[in-house]
CSV table of C-alpha atoms in Angstrom, one decimal:
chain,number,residue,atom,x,y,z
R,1,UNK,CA,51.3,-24.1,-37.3
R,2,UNK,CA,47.4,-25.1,-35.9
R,3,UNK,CA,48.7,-23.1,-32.7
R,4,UNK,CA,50.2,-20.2,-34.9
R,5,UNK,CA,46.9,-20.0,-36.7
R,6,UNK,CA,44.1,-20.3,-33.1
R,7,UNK,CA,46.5,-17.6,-31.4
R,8,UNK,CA,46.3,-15.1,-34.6
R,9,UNK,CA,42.8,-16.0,-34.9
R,10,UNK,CA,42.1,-15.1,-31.2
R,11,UNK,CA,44.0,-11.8,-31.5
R,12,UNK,CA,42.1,-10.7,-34.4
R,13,UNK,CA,39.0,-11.6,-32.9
R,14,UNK,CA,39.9,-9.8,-29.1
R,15,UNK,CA,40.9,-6.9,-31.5
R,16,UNK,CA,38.0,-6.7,-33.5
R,17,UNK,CA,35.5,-6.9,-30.0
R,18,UNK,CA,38.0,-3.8,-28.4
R,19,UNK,CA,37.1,-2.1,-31.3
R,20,UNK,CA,33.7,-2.5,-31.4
R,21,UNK,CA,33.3,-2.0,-27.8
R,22,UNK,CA,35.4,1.5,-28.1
R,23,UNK,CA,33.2,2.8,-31.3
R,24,UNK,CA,30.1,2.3,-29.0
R,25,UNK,CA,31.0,4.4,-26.3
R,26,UNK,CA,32.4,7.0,-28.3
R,27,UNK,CA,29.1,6.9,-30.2
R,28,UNK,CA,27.2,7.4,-26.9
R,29,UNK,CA,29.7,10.1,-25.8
R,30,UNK,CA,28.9,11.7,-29.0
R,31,UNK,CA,25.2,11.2,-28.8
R,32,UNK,CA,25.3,13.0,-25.3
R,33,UNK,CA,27.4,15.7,-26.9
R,34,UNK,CA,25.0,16.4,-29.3
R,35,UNK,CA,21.9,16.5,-26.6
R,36,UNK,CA,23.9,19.2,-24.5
R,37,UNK,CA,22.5,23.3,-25.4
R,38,UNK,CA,24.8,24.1,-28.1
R,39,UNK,CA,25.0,28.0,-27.5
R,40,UNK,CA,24.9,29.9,-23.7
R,41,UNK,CA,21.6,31.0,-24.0
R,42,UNK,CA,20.4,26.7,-24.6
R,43,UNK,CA,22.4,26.1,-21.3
R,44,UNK,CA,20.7,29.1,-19.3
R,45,UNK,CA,17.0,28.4,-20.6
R,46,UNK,CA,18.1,25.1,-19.4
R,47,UNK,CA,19.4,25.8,-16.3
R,48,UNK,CA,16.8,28.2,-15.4
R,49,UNK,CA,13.8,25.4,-15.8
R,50,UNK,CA,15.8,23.0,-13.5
R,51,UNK,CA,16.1,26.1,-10.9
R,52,UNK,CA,12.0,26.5,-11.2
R,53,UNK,CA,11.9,23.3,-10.7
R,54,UNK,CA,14.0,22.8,-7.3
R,55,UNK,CA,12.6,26.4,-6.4
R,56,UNK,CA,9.3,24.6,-6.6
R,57,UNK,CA,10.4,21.3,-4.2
R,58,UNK,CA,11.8,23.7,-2.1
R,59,UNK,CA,8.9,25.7,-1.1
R,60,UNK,CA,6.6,22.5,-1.3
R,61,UNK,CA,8.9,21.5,1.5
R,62,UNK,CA,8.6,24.6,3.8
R,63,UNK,CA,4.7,24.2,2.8
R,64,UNK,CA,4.7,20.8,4.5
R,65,UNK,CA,7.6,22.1,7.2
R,66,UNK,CA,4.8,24.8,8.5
R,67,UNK,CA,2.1,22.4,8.5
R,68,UNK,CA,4.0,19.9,10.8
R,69,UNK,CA,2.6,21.4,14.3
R,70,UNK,CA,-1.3,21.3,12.7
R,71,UNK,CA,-1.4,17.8,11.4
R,72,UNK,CA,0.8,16.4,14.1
R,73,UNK,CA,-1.7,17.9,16.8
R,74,UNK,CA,-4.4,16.2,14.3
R,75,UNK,CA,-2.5,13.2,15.0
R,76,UNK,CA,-2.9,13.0,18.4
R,77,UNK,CA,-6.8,13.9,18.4
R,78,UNK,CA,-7.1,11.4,16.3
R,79,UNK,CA,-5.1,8.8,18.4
R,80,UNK,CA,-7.2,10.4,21.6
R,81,UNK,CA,-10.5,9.5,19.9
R,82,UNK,CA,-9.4,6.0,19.5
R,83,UNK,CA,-11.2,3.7,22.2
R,84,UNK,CA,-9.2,2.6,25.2
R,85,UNK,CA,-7.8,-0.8,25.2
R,86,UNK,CA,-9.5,-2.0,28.7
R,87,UNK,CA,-12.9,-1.1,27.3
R,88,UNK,CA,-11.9,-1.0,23.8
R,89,UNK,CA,-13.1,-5.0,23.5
R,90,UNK,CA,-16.5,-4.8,24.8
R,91,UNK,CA,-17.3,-1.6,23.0
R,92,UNK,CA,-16.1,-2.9,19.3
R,93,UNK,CA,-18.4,-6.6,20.0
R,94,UNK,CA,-21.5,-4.6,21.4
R,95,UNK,CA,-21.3,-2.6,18.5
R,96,UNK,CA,-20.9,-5.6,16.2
R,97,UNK,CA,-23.6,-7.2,17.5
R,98,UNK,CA,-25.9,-4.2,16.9
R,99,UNK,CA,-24.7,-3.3,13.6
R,100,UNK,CA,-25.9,-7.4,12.6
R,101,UNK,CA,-28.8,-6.6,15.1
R,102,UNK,CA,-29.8,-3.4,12.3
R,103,UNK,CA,-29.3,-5.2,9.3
R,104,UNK,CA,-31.7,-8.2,10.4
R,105,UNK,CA,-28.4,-11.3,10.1
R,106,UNK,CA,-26.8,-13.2,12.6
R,107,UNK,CA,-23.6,-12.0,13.9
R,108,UNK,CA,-21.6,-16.0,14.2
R,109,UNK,CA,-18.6,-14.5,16.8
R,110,UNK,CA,-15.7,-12.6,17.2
R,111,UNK,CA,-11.8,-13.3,17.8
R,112,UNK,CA,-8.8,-10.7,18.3
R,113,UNK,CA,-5.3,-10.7,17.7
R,114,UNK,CA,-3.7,-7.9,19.2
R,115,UNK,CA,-0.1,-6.4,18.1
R,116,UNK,CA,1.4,-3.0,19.9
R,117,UNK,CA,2.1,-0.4,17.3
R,118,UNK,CA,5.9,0.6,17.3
R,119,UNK,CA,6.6,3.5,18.5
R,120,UNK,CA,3.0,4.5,19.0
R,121,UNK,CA,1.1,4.3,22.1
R,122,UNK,CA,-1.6,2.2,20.3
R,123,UNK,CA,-2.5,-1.5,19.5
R,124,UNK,CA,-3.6,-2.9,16.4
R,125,UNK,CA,-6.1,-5.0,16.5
R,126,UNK,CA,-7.3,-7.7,14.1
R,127,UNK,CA,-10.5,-9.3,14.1
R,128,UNK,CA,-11.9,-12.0,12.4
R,129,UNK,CA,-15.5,-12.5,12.6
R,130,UNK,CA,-18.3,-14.4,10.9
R,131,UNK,CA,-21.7,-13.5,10.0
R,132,UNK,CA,-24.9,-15.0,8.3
R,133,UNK,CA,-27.8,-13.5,6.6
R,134,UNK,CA,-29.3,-12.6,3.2
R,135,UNK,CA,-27.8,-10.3,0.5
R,136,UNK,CA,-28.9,-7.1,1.4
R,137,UNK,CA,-28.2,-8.2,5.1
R,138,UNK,CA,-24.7,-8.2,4.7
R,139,UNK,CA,-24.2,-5.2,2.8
R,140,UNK,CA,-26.2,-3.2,5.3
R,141,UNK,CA,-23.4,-5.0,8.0
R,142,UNK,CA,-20.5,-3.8,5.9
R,143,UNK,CA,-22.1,-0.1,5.1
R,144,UNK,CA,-22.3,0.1,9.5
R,145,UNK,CA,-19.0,-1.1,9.4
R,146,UNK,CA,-17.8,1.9,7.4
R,147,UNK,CA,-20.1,4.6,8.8
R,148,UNK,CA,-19.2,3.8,12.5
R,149,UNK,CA,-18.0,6.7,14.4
R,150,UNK,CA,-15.2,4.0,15.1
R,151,UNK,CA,-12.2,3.2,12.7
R,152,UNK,CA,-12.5,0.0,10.9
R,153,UNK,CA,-10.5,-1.5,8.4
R,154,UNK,CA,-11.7,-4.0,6.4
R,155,UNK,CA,-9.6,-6.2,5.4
R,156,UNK,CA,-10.9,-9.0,3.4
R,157,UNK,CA,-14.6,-11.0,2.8
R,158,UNK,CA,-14.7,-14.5,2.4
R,159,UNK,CA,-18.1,-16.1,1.1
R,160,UNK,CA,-19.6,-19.1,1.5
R,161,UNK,CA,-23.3,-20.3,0.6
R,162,UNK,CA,-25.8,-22.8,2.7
R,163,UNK,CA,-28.9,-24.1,1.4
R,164,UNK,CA,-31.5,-25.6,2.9
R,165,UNK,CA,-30.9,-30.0,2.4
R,166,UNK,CA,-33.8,-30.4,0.3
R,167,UNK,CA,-32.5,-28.1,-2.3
R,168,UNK,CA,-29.1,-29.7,-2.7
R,169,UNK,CA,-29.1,-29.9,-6.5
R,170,UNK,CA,-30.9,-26.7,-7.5
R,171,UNK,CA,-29.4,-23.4,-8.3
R,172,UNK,CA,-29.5,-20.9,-5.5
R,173,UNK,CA,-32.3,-18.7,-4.5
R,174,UNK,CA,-32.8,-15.0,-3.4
R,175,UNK,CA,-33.7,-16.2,0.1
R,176,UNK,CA,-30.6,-18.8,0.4
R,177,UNK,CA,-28.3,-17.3,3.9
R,178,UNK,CA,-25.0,-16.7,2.7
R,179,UNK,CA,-21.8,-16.7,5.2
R,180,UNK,CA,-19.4,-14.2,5.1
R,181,UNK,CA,-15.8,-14.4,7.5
R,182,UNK,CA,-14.7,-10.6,8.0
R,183,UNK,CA,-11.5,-10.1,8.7
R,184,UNK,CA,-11.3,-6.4,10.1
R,185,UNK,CA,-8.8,-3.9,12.0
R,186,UNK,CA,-9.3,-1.4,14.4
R,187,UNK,CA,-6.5,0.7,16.8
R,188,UNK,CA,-7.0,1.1,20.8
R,189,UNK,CA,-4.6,3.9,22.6
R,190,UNK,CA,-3.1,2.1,25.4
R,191,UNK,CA,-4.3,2.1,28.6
R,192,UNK,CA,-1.9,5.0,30.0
């Protein structure tokens, strides 16, 4: 009889979910029904927008199709401008050096990692290098940075403090050197 009873119990209760389940979906049939243009003229106004719409893509795309040959010959005045790879080293530390030289710090060295670009006939090159200098120094550093004729990409700043040892202890002052780690990218067209 327990058994009798669990099984009926179990077939009520699968019943009652089916049910359930099947009201829902015909209530979200229904609802989208109901959201549907109820007369022709609802369904054209409708179907008219959409068509502005896509008719709008459409010429956006032949906009960008006819401006293909211009920006991809911008490209590659852009990728000619780039420095050469056997020089490109030199050039990039010499200016460095005299963009720290201009802001009055010290420019602490330079390291390069260089990756090829895919596909491109470029390198990528990342740089990490350390300066040291008042405030105003290094902000003057970073504005040459981002003025240079050159592409560079800076990456991230990390800062770090020195005080002379006498003041250990006392809060920092105007004068106090700060050190800054620059990490930094630029792009050299390969040598050929």
């Amino acid at each position: 009889m327990h058994r009798e009873f669990t099984f009926r119990r179990r077939l009520i209760i699968g019943s009652l979910a089916f049910l359930l389940t099947a009201d829902a979906g015909l209530g979200v049939y229904s609802w989208r029904l109901a959201a549907e243009p109820k007369t022709p003229e609802e369904a054209l106004a409708r179907q008219t927008r959409q068509l502005k719409v896509l008719s709008g893509e459409i010429d956006r795309a032949n906009r960008i199709k006819a401006d293909l040959p211009a920006t991809m010959a911008d490209c590659d005045r852009f990728e000619k401008s780039l420095l050469p790879a056997n020089t490109g080293y030199s050039v990039v530390t010499a200016e460095l050096g005299d963009f720290a030289k201009k802001a009055g710090i010290e420019l602490l060295g330079v390291s390069f990692h260089q990756t090829e670009v895919k596909d491109r006939p470029l390198y990528s090159v990342e740089m990490d290098a350390g300066v040291s200098g008042n405030y105003l120094g290094v902000v003057k550093f970073i504005n040459g940075l981002q003025r240079s004729k050159d592409v560079y990409v800076v990456e991230s700043l990390a800062l770090g403090t020195e005080r002379p040892e006498s003041g250990q202890g006392q809060p920092a002052a105007a004068g106090d050197l700060i050190h800054v780690r620059v990490r930094l990218r630029t792009f050299f067209r390969t040598n050929g």
